[in-house]
XYZ file of C-alpha atoms in Angstrom:
513
model
C -55.365 31.066 17.889
C -54.899 27.293 18.061
C -51.700 25.480 17.354
C -51.116 21.822 16.274
C -49.830 19.603 18.923
C -46.498 18.703 17.255
C -45.320 20.850 14.817
C -47.086 23.985 16.500
C -48.587 25.286 13.152
C -51.193 28.162 13.970
C -54.595 27.444 12.661
C -57.972 29.457 12.971
C -60.595 28.436 15.468
C -64.199 28.000 14.508
C -64.965 31.425 16.136
C -62.185 33.569 14.603
C -63.449 36.605 12.557
C -61.556 37.805 10.648
C -59.888 34.264 10.128
C -57.755 34.708 7.179
C -54.639 36.228 9.050
C -54.498 33.237 11.096
C -54.974 31.092 8.071
C -52.158 32.742 6.280
C -49.926 32.187 9.461
C -50.817 28.484 9.212
C -49.609 28.402 5.458
C -46.432 30.022 6.100
C -45.690 27.790 8.976
C -46.438 24.572 6.788
C -44.398 26.140 4.038
C -41.332 26.862 6.161
C -41.541 23.320 7.623
C -41.934 21.753 4.143
C -38.993 23.556 2.555
C -36.949 22.518 5.670
C -37.828 18.888 5.008
C -37.014 19.392 1.319
C -33.509 20.725 2.276
C -32.920 18.004 4.828
C -33.677 15.406 2.181
C -30.991 16.756 -0.300
C -28.270 17.590 2.381
C -24.927 15.788 2.234
C -22.151 15.633 4.853
C -18.760 15.959 3.455
C -15.182 16.988 4.485
C -14.090 17.301 7.997
C -10.511 16.252 7.518
C -9.242 13.775 10.272
C -12.314 12.827 12.407
C -11.566 11.079 15.652
C -13.677 9.418 18.518
C -12.750 8.652 21.960
C -15.409 7.034 23.876
C -13.488 7.205 27.163
C -13.221 10.849 27.094
C -16.485 11.371 25.127
C -14.535 13.699 22.556
C -15.585 13.721 19.001
C -13.126 16.002 17.123
C -12.645 17.180 13.575
C -9.533 18.692 12.105
C -11.190 20.538 9.214
C -14.327 22.180 8.368
C -17.479 19.922 8.019
C -19.607 20.936 5.009
C -23.110 20.452 4.774
C -24.520 21.066 1.288
C -27.705 22.969 0.477
C -28.305 21.891 -3.130
C -31.311 24.017 -3.594
C -29.450 27.153 -3.243
C -25.978 25.917 -4.100
C -24.291 26.992 -1.079
C -22.841 25.430 2.103
C -23.429 25.545 5.807
C -19.956 24.852 7.187
C -19.137 23.630 10.671
C -15.584 25.051 11.648
C -12.769 22.928 13.025
C -13.552 21.796 16.437
C -14.737 19.256 18.816
C -17.583 18.400 21.185
C -17.855 16.120 24.305
C -20.867 13.646 23.786
C -22.284 11.529 26.511
C -24.187 8.384 26.180
C -27.604 9.148 24.223
C -26.549 12.781 23.421
C -26.594 14.193 19.877
C -24.347 16.512 17.938
C -26.453 19.110 16.123
C -26.442 22.501 14.490
C -29.122 25.075 14.025
C -29.383 26.192 10.057
C -30.365 29.115 8.270
C -32.781 27.844 5.721
C -32.065 28.740 2.051
C -28.552 30.136 2.431
C -27.534 32.975 -0.041
C -23.822 32.267 0.557
C -21.803 29.899 2.247
C -22.290 30.061 6.196
C -20.663 29.084 9.263
C -23.116 27.361 11.711
C -22.239 26.594 15.460
C -22.472 23.133 17.065
C -24.215 21.889 20.054
C -24.742 18.809 22.091
C -28.003 17.740 23.861
C -30.032 14.758 24.772
C -32.883 16.093 22.811
C -32.799 17.952 19.739
C -34.914 21.131 19.532
C -38.376 20.554 17.869
C -37.736 23.377 15.245
C -37.485 23.640 11.620
C -33.801 24.844 11.786
C -32.376 22.242 14.142
C -30.280 19.707 12.025
C -28.782 16.446 13.762
C -25.373 15.419 12.749
C -24.382 12.533 14.948
C -25.728 10.444 17.840
C -23.868 8.545 20.556
C -25.319 5.044 21.399
C -23.104 3.162 23.935
C -19.463 3.594 22.790
C -20.242 4.174 19.409
C -20.995 7.198 17.329
C -23.242 7.087 14.312
C -23.261 9.900 12.047
C -26.274 11.211 9.910
C -25.084 9.698 6.646
C -24.867 6.250 8.051
C -21.029 6.124 9.085
C -20.382 4.270 12.412
C -17.455 5.191 14.379
C -15.930 2.807 17.186
C -13.714 3.869 20.120
C -10.606 5.184 18.548
C -11.662 5.207 15.110
C -10.195 7.892 12.794
C -11.665 8.815 9.416
C -10.456 11.069 6.738
C -13.293 13.133 5.662
C -17.140 12.380 6.103
C -18.159 9.852 3.435
C -14.939 8.174 2.978
C -15.707 4.719 4.469
C -16.998 2.980 7.371
C -15.056 2.892 10.715
C -14.538 -0.501 12.330
C -12.427 -0.057 15.392
C -9.330 1.530 16.749
C -7.151 1.473 13.363
C -7.594 3.807 10.433
C -8.514 1.194 8.054
C -12.222 0.893 6.937
C -12.454 -2.507 5.466
C -14.508 -5.788 5.905
C -13.283 -9.145 4.785
C -14.311 -12.800 5.560
C -11.684 -13.191 8.156
C -10.383 -9.971 10.075
C -7.573 -9.885 12.340
C -7.107 -7.107 14.868
C -4.396 -5.965 17.175
C -4.779 -5.151 20.839
C -1.839 -2.643 20.740
C -3.746 -0.566 18.142
C -6.861 -0.687 20.360
C -8.725 -3.325 18.567
C -11.452 -5.581 20.274
C -13.267 -8.510 19.253
C -16.163 -6.071 18.128
C -14.057 -5.520 15.088
C -11.826 -8.526 14.643
C -12.441 -12.347 14.281
C -8.938 -12.964 15.776
C -7.576 -10.680 18.227
C -3.557 -10.553 18.157
C -1.556 -9.097 21.125
C 1.117 -8.087 18.666
C 3.100 -11.284 18.673
C 1.856 -12.706 15.585
C -0.021 -15.808 17.408
C -3.455 -15.214 16.338
C -2.511 -14.032 12.673
C -0.853 -17.499 12.413
C -4.087 -18.972 13.744
C -6.181 -17.123 11.149
C -3.890 -18.030 8.314
C -4.186 -21.821 9.452
C -7.941 -21.577 9.674
C -8.441 -19.826 6.094
C -9.992 -21.877 3.613
C -8.938 -21.417 -0.203
C -10.331 -18.502 -1.838
C -10.618 -16.571 1.536
C -9.294 -13.161 2.223
C -7.581 -12.406 5.664
C -7.600 -8.840 6.503
C -4.982 -7.581 8.809
C -5.617 -4.444 10.660
C -2.962 -1.855 11.456
C -0.239 -2.563 14.240
C 2.888 -4.301 14.536
C 3.034 -8.257 14.697
C 6.369 -8.970 16.399
C 7.416 -12.698 15.572
C 10.515 -12.376 18.004
C 8.627 -11.716 21.254
C 7.258 -14.188 23.709
C 4.277 -16.255 22.545
C 5.168 -15.644 18.739
C 4.323 -18.558 16.192
C 6.940 -20.565 14.418
C 8.702 -18.423 11.649
C 8.090 -17.831 8.853
C 4.295 -17.399 8.680
C 2.623 -19.984 6.076
C 0.064 -18.440 3.705
C -1.924 -21.468 2.577
C -3.071 -22.427 -0.812
C -5.565 -19.851 -2.416
C -5.383 -17.621 0.568
C -5.047 -13.781 0.042
C -3.494 -11.836 2.981
C -4.223 -8.190 2.818
C -2.954 -5.688 5.027
C -4.208 -2.108 5.657
C -1.076 -0.530 3.947
C 2.672 -1.143 3.971
C 3.254 1.492 6.358
C 0.259 0.574 8.905
C 0.903 -3.152 9.280
C 4.286 -4.207 10.353
C 5.476 -7.808 10.581
C 8.557 -7.971 12.386
C 10.990 -10.887 12.063
C 12.970 -12.448 14.819
C 16.370 -11.174 15.483
C 17.968 -14.754 15.621
C 17.243 -18.057 14.460
C 14.817 -18.182 11.587
C 14.262 -14.426 10.400
C 12.045 -15.260 7.517
C 8.531 -13.672 7.457
C 6.327 -15.368 4.768
C 6.314 -18.479 2.629
C 3.446 -18.059 0.264
C 1.644 -21.018 -1.440
C 0.160 -21.947 -4.852
C -2.488 -19.103 -5.789
C -1.697 -17.557 -2.603
C -0.986 -13.667 -2.078
C 0.405 -11.153 0.227
C -0.568 -7.657 -0.302
C -0.330 -4.120 1.332
C 1.743 -4.802 4.311
C 5.297 -4.053 5.695
C 8.061 -6.397 6.670
C 10.929 -5.155 9.148
C 14.040 -7.378 9.222
C 15.267 -7.110 12.957
C 18.929 -6.389 13.552
C 20.655 -9.700 14.227
C 21.419 -10.113 17.894
C 22.392 -14.039 17.572
C 23.125 -16.487 14.880
C 20.468 -16.697 12.179
C 19.344 -20.038 10.709
C 16.496 -21.491 8.488
C 15.081 -19.154 6.066
C 17.312 -17.383 3.550
C 14.417 -15.454 2.200
C 12.301 -12.658 3.994
C 9.209 -13.242 1.640
C 9.327 -16.680 -0.288
C 7.001 -17.341 -3.178
C 6.661 -21.245 -3.075
C 3.816 -22.010 -5.256
C 2.651 -21.619 -8.936
C 0.749 -18.081 -9.305
C 2.034 -16.828 -5.939
C 1.820 -13.173 -5.563
C 3.578 -10.559 -3.417
C 2.072 -6.914 -3.966
C 2.942 -3.753 -2.650
C 5.008 -5.293 0.137
C 7.910 -3.359 1.854
C 10.872 -4.906 3.563
C 13.046 -2.772 5.532
C 16.095 -3.687 7.374
C 16.436 -2.091 10.822
C 19.537 -1.031 12.674
C 23.270 -0.359 11.435
C 25.096 -3.407 10.416
C 28.935 -4.200 11.068
C 30.621 -7.480 10.724
C 29.024 -9.111 13.978
C 25.486 -8.416 12.545
C 26.184 -9.239 8.960
C 27.851 -12.530 10.057
C 24.815 -13.473 12.181
C 22.294 -12.738 9.231
C 21.296 -16.100 7.630
C 18.848 -14.127 5.090
C 20.144 -13.923 1.471
C 17.175 -12.742 -0.318
C 14.719 -10.084 0.433
C 12.296 -11.666 -2.152
C 12.753 -15.022 -3.366
C 10.784 -17.358 -5.877
C 11.490 -21.167 -5.433
C 12.578 -23.620 -8.092
C 10.176 -24.873 -10.720
C 7.388 -22.187 -10.112
C 5.017 -21.279 -12.842
C 3.845 -17.642 -13.316
C 4.853 -16.067 -9.874
C 4.556 -12.305 -9.481
C 6.188 -9.562 -7.316
C 4.452 -6.237 -8.285
C 5.640 -3.029 -6.632
C 7.923 -4.566 -3.876
C 10.247 -2.213 -1.990
C 13.495 -2.957 -0.253
C 14.785 -0.225 2.077
C 18.243 0.003 3.656
C 19.495 -3.527 2.838
C 23.162 -4.018 4.370
C 25.857 -5.339 2.035
C 26.936 -8.711 3.372
C 30.447 -8.517 1.401
C 31.329 -4.892 2.579
C 31.134 -6.334 6.039
C 33.311 -9.132 5.430
C 30.836 -11.913 4.591
C 31.738 -13.971 1.581
C 28.079 -13.926 0.232
C 25.572 -11.568 -1.301
C 22.384 -10.095 -0.154
C 20.145 -9.810 -3.104
C 16.883 -7.699 -3.458
C 14.877 -10.300 -5.602
C 16.075 -13.786 -6.756
C 14.260 -16.011 -9.002
C 15.578 -19.341 -8.662
C 16.036 -22.083 -11.369
C 14.487 -25.382 -12.333
C 11.910 -26.453 -15.089
C 8.746 -24.212 -15.806
C 6.033 -24.941 -18.412
C 6.562 -23.447 -21.870
C 5.135 -19.979 -21.964
C 5.393 -19.297 -18.292
C 7.803 -16.769 -16.449
C 8.002 -14.888 -13.455
C 6.989 -11.299 -13.447
C 8.932 -8.546 -11.286
C 7.042 -5.316 -11.888
C 8.352 -2.013 -10.757
C 10.572 -3.056 -7.943
C 12.280 -0.387 -5.898
C 15.491 -2.062 -4.280
C 17.733 0.143 -2.210
C 21.105 -1.430 -0.874
C 22.556 -4.938 -0.523
C 24.939 -6.446 -2.751
C 23.061 -7.423 -5.896
C 19.369 -6.126 -6.910
C 18.010 -9.066 -9.147
C 19.355 -12.268 -9.917
C 17.483 -14.248 -12.522
C 18.011 -17.896 -12.807
C 14.805 -18.650 -14.635
C 12.853 -17.141 -17.114
C 11.584 -13.747 -15.974
C 9.959 -10.362 -17.290
C 11.389 -7.461 -15.144
C 9.726 -4.152 -15.759
C 10.917 -0.762 -14.804
C 13.304 -1.624 -11.895
C 14.786 1.120 -9.725
C 17.806 -0.301 -8.056
C 20.535 1.294 -6.257
C 23.189 -1.267 -5.099
C 26.270 0.119 -3.733
C 28.576 -2.988 -3.505
C 28.364 -5.606 -6.400
C 25.778 -4.660 -9.011
C 22.356 -4.381 -10.386
C 20.788 -7.181 -12.242
C 22.181 -10.736 -13.325
C 20.756 -13.063 -16.024
C 22.439 -16.316 -15.348
C 22.069 -20.113 -16.499
C 18.454 -20.913 -17.037
C 17.415 -17.396 -17.286
C 17.359 -17.623 -20.991
C 14.039 -15.971 -22.925
C 13.973 -13.252 -20.107
C 13.343 -9.762 -20.764
C 14.439 -6.664 -18.727
C 12.094 -3.506 -19.890
C 12.914 -0.209 -18.753
C 14.263 0.971 -15.541
C 17.263 2.448 -13.806
C 20.337 0.663 -12.159
C 22.613 2.928 -10.390
C 25.717 2.745 -7.909
C 26.052 5.912 -5.645
C 28.799 4.568 -3.211
C 31.705 4.408 -5.530
C 33.128 1.105 -4.242
C 34.996 -2.065 -5.612
C 33.988 -3.848 -8.627
C 30.341 -3.006 -9.864
C 28.310 -4.348 -12.598
C 25.119 -2.743 -13.863
C 23.600 -5.418 -16.180
C 25.363 -8.799 -16.541
C 24.767 -11.764 -18.957
C 26.767 -14.901 -18.472
C 26.999 -18.689 -18.108
C 25.453 -19.909 -21.493
C 22.351 -17.714 -21.107
C 20.547 -17.083 -24.424
C 17.542 -15.108 -25.981
C 17.620 -12.344 -23.532
C 16.171 -8.958 -24.503
C 17.300 -5.633 -22.790
C 15.575 -2.407 -23.813
C 15.383 1.168 -22.465
C 17.545 0.885 -19.485
C 19.617 3.327 -17.727
C 22.902 2.345 -15.861
C 24.573 5.108 -13.946
C 27.193 5.935 -11.391
C 27.983 8.903 -9.531
C 31.592 8.511 -9.149
C 33.511 6.349 -11.809
C 34.092 3.186 -9.578
C 37.410 1.464 -10.386
C 36.781 -1.618 -12.382
C 33.053 -1.092 -12.863
C 31.210 -2.110 -15.829
C 27.868 -0.754 -17.189
C 26.864 -3.705 -19.108
C 28.776 -7.084 -19.394
C 28.004 -9.733 -21.869
C 30.332 -12.723 -20.547
C 31.136 -16.093 -21.627
C 29.041 -18.211 -24.161
C 26.158 -15.680 -24.240
C 24.103 -15.957 -27.416
C 21.013 -14.620 -29.115
C 20.626 -11.595 -27.096
C 19.404 -8.042 -27.936
C 20.167 -4.558 -26.478
C 17.362 -2.295 -27.783
C 18.258 1.138 -26.260
C 20.477 1.583 -23.380
C 22.258 4.559 -21.471
C 25.424 3.847 -19.515
C 26.972 6.836 -17.760
C 29.848 7.284 -15.198
C 31.212 3.417 -15.158
C 34.860 2.640 -15.915
C 33.953 0.658 -18.960
C 30.315 1.317 -20.479
C 30.133 -1.878 -22.354
C 32.128 -5.106 -22.161
C 31.744 -7.821 -24.890
C 34.913 -9.636 -25.186
C 34.453 -13.396 -24.706
C 35.451 -15.449 -27.782
C 32.409 -17.684 -27.245
C 29.792 -15.114 -27.343
C 27.758 -15.055 -30.676
C 24.659 -13.627 -32.164
C 24.336 -10.349 -30.062
C 22.652 -7.058 -31.163
C 23.354 -3.650 -29.941
C 20.869 -0.900 -31.117
C 20.934 2.433 -29.628
C 23.230 1.801 -26.931
C 24.969 5.008 -25.509
C 27.966 4.796 -23.242
C 29.539 8.121 -22.065
C 31.950 9.015 -19.499
C 33.580 5.750 -19.381
C 37.264 4.706 -20.149
C 36.753 2.757 -22.530
C 33.411 3.723 -23.613
C 33.154 0.458 -25.318
C 35.422 -2.782 -24.710
C 33.969 -4.913 -27.591
C 36.894 -7.316 -28.933
C 34.620 -9.128 -31.001
C 32.379 -6.338 -32.542
C 31.172 -7.042 -36.002
C 32.984 -10.118 -36.306
C 31.559 -12.536 -38.534
C 32.389 -15.487 -36.682
C 30.543 -14.148 -33.630
C 27.741 -12.177 -35.446
C 28.043 -9.325 -33.040
C 26.312 -6.311 -34.723
C 25.622 -2.635 -34.090
C-alpha cells in the first residue's frame, strides 16, 4: 500500500487486486483531514482569565480555562488552568478529539515542531521575546491579558491601546518597543511628549507612577497644550504624583484640551507649598477633565495643613466658556480649617469673570470626600448628581456671579458632626438659580448647622424637590432683602426648627410654597 508524501494518505498501487479496500482507506483519510480542516477553520479561542507572559523565564501562564470552540458540534475543547515554559521557536499546542460530543478537556504540549497529524492544533508560538497567539494576539514581555480575544498586548503594562503618541514607564517594564517616549517615572518624558504634541493629537499614558517630586522631574504643573488629549490607562493604573513642597499642582489644561482616565496623588507636604492653588486647573474654553481621581496622601495635622498651598482639587479659571469636569473623584481631602488654617480646601471651584451668553461650566457626577467645601460656584454652572461628604464647612455654595446656575439631583452629607455646616448655600445677590431633587443629610445633628441657606439679596430662585434631614435648621430663609423665591416639595425633618422662614409668603418678598 502506497502513501502520499505529506498527508500520508493511503492509496492503491497499480498492481493491487483487489484495490477497493485500499481506496476506501484513502477516502476515509481524506475525509478525516478535510473534517479537521473544517473544524480548524471555524475554531475560536476565548477565555483564559488573566494570561501573563515572561520572556525571561519563558513562562506563559493562564489563570482560567482556555476555551476552543467546535461550532460544528456545539461543544468546547477546554484547556485547564496552567502554564508552560516556551523556548525561542517553540509552539504551544493541544491534541484534539475531532467532532466532540461533549465539552472535553485537552492537555497542552510544547515542541519546536507540531506533529503532522489531523488532531494537532497550535495555540501560540514564541518568536524572540514575543508570543503570538493563533487568533492574532501578540504578547510582549510582561504583558497581561484578561481573556483571549479581549485586546492586543503592547508591553509590560496591562493596557492594550494604540495612540499617535504613547508614553511608557520603565518602572512598569515598558521599553522603546511599545512607547514613543519612555519615562523613568519622574514625569520628564511625559512632559516632553506633551510639549511635542500638536493640536488634535492624543497622548496615551501607559500604567505606572509618574512622580513629579523626584530628581529629574519637570516643572510643575504639567501643561496640556491647546487641542491635546491626554488619556491614561485608567485612574487606578496611571498615577501622577505631585511634589511634596513648592508647586504641588499636577495639570493645567488648555483650550480644547483634555485629561482623561488617570489618577493624581497629592503628596503629604514636607515643606512650604507655593505656586499652584489647583491640583487640576481647566484654563481654556472647552477644557475637559474626565474620570480623573485626586487622592490626598498621608495624615494631616497643623504643620502639613499650614504647608499646603493647594486650595482646590479641581479649578476652572475666570472667563472660561463651556469647561466640563465629568465623573471626578476627590479622596481623603484634609480640612484646612480643622487644622487651624484660616482658609478652605474645596473639591471643585468655578471662578468668576464673564462668559458668553448661553455658555456655562458643567460638573457631572462629582464624588467629593473630605475638605472644607465641596463645590463653590462663582460663575454659571450646571451641576448634575453630585455626591459630597464634607465634614467641616459645607457642601455647595452658589455665590455672586453664579446666577442662572442649576443644581440637579445629588446627595450632600456631613458625617463628622462638627461646627457650623451648611448643605446648600445661595448668597451675595445671586439670582435665577434652580435646585431640584437634592438630598441634604447629617448623621449627628451638628450645632448651628443648616440644610439649605438662602442668604442676603438672593432673588428669583427655585427649589423644586429637596429632602433635608438631621440638621439643626432644615431651611433658613430670613434675609429681608431676599425676594421671588419658590419652594416646591421641600421636606425638612429631624431639625429644630424645621423651617426658619421669617419672610415666608410675605407679599413684599414673594416667597411662596
